[in-house]
Coordinates of C-alpha atoms in Angstrom, one line a residue:
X1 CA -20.7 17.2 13.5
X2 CA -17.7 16.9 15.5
X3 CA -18.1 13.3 16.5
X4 CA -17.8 12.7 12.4
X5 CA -14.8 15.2 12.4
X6 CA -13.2 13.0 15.4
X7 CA -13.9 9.7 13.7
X8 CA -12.6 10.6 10.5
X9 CA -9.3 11.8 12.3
X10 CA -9.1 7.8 14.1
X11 CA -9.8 6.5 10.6
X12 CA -7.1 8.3 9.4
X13 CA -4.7 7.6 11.9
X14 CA -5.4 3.8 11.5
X15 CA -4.9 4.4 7.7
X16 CA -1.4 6.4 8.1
X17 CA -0.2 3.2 11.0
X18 CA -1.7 0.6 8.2
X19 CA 0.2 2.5 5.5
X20 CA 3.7 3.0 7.3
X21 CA 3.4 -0.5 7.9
X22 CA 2.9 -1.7 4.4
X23 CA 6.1 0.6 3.2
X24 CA 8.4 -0.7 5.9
X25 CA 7.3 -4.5 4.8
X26 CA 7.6 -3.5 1.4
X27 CA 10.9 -1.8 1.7
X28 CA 12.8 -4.4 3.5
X29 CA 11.8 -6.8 0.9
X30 CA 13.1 -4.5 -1.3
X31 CA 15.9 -4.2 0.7
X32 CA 18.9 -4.9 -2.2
X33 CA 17.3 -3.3 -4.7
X34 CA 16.9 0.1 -2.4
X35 CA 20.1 0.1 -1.6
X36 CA 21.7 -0.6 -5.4
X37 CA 20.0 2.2 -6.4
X38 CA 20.7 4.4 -3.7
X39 CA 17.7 5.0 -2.1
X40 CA 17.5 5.4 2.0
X41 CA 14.4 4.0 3.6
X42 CA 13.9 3.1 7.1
X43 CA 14.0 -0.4 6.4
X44 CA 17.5 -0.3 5.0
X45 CA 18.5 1.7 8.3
X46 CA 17.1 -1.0 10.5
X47 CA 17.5 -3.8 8.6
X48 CA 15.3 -7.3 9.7
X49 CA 14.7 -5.1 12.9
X50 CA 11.7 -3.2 10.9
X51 CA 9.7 -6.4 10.9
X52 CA 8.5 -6.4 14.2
X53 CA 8.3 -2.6 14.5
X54 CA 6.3 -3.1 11.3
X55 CA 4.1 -5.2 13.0
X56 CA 3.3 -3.4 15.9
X57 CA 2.2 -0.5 13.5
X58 CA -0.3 -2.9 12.0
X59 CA -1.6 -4.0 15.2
X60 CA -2.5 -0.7 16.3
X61 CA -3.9 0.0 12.7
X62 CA -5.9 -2.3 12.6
X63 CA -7.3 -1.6 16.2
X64 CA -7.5 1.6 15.4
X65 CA -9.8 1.4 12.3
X66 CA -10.3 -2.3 12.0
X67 CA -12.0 -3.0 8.6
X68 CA -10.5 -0.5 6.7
X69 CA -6.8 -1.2 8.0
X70 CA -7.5 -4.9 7.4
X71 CA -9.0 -4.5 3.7
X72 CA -5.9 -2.0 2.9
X73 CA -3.3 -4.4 4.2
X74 CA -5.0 -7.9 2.6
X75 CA -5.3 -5.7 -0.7
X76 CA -1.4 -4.5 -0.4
X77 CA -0.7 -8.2 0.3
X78 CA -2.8 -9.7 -2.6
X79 CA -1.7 -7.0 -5.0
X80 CA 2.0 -6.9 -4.1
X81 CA 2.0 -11.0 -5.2
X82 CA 0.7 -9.3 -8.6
X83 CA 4.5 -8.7 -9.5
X84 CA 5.5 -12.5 -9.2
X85 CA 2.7 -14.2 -10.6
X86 CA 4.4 -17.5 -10.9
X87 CA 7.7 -17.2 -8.2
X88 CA 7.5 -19.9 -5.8
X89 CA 6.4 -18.2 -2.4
X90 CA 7.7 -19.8 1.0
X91 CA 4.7 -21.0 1.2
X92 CA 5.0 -23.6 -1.9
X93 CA 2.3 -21.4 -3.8
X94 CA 2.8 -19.2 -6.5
X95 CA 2.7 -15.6 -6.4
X96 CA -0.9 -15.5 -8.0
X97 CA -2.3 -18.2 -5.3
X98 CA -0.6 -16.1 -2.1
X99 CA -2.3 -13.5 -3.5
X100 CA -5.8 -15.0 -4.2
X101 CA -5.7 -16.3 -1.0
X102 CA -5.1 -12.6 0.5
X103 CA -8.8 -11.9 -1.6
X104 CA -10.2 -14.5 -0.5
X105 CA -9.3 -13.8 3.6
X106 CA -10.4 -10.3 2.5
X107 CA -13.7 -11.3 1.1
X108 CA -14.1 -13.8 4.0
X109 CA -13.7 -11.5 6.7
X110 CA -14.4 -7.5 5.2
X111 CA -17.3 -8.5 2.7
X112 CA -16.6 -8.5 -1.1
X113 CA -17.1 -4.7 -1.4
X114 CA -15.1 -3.6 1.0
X115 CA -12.2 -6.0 -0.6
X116 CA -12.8 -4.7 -4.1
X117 CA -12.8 -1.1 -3.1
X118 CA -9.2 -1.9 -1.0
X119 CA -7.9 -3.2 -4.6
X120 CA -9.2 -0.1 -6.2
X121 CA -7.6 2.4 -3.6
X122 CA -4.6 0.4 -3.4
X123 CA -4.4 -0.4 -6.4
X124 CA -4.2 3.6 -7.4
X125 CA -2.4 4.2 -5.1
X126 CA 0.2 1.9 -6.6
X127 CA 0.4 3.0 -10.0
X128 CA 0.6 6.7 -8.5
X129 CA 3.9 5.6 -6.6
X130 CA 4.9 4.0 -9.6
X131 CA 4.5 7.4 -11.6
X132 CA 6.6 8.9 -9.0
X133 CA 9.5 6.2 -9.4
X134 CA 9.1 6.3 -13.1
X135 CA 13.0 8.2 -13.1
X136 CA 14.7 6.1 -10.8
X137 CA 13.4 2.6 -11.8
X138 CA 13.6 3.4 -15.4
X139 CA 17.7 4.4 -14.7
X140 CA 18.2 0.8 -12.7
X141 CA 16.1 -1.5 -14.8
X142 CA 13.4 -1.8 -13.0
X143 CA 10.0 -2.5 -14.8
X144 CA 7.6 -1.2 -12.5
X145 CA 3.8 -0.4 -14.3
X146 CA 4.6 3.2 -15.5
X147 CA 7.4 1.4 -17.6
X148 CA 5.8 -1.4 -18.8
X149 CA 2.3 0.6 -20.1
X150 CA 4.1 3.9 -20.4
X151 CA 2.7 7.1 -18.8
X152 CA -0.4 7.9 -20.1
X153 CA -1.6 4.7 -20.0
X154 CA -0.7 4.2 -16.2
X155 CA -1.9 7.8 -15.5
X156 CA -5.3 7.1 -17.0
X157 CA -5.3 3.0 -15.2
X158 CA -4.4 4.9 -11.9
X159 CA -7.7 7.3 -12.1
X160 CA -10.0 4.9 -12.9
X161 CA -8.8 2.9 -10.4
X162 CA -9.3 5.6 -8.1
X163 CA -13.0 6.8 -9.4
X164 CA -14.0 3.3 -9.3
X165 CA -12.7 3.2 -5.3
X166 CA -14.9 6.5 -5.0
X167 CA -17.8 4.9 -6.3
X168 CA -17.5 1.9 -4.0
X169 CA -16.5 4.4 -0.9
X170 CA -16.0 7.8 -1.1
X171 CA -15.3 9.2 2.3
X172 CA -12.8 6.2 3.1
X173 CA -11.1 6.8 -0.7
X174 CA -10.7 10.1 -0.3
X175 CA -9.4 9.1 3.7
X176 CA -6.4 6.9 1.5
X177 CA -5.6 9.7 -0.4
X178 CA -5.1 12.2 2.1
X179 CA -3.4 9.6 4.8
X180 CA -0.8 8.5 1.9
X181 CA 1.6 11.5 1.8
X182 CA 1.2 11.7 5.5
X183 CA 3.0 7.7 5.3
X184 CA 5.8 9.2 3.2
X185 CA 6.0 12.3 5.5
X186 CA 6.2 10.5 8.6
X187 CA 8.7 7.8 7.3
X188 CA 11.0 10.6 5.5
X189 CA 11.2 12.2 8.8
X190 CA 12.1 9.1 10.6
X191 CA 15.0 9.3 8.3
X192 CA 14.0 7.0 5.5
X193 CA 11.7 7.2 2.4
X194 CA 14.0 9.6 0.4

């Protein structure tokens, strides 16, 4: 009984490092936009310096609960490419094949499941987030999910989302869900997710 207790605690760890990673590599790409509409994250404190910090956090994530960390990250990747279908990446590809290519790493090295479920868990947790910033990206212009379908609509895409993850995996979903205020916890007291 205690070793599960134990091993859930190092999943969540891993899950919490994967997810304060994700936030400060989504942050500092959001970097102008943050800032224009007033928001303080860490990645605006620390500028380009986040990246390798952000990095680190992965590493150990990933070491820490290897699969699940990878699938959450590769899912955060593939689905974060979602918002610029057809920008030109660095890369020469589109948004849609960076992302595609994120699946198909995923599926490669995780399994197909385990890269569906990440979608699912990540991708309710994204459209809960968006809920959240409904306010302030409604105010600057910014057309995140909850604006585009409305409320409802994202409210009721974010929980089936989240009881198709559960069907997949339900001890690592509900993991995600109780590691993801614990990522804006830690980063608010490290002086930035406000």
């Amino acid at each position: 009984m205690f070793g599960d207790w134990y091993n859930w605690l190092i999943e969540v760890f891993g899950i919490v490092l994967t997810g304060i990673s994700i936030k400060c590599m989504d942050d500092l790409l959001d970097a102008e936009y943050d800032q224009c509409v007033g928001r303080q994250t860490l990645a605006g404190k620390l500028g380009k310096a986040i990246l390798p910090y952000a990095l680190l956090v992965l590493a150990i994530g990933i070491f820490v609960a290897k699969e699940i960390a990878l699938v959450l990250f590769l899912a955060s990747y593939a689905i974060g490419m979602g918002h610029d279908l057809r920008e030109k990446m660095p890369t020469g590809l589109p948004g849609w094949g960076e992302g595609l290519a994120a699946l198909v790493f995923g599926m490669l090295l995780a399994g197909p499941i385990p890269m569906i479920w990440g979608l699912m868990i990540i991708g309710a947790v994204q459209l809960l987030d968006d809920l959240v910033d409904i306010y302030k990206d409604t105010q600057s212009g910014q057309r995140n999910s909850a604006v585009r379908l409305g409320v409802v609509e994202t409210t009721l895409l974010a929980v089936i989302c989240f009881l198709f993850a559960v069907l997949l995996d339900a001890k690592d979903s509900v993991l995600v869900l109780l590691a993801t205020p614990l990522v804006h916890m830690i980063l608010e007291l490290m002086g930035g997710d406000k």
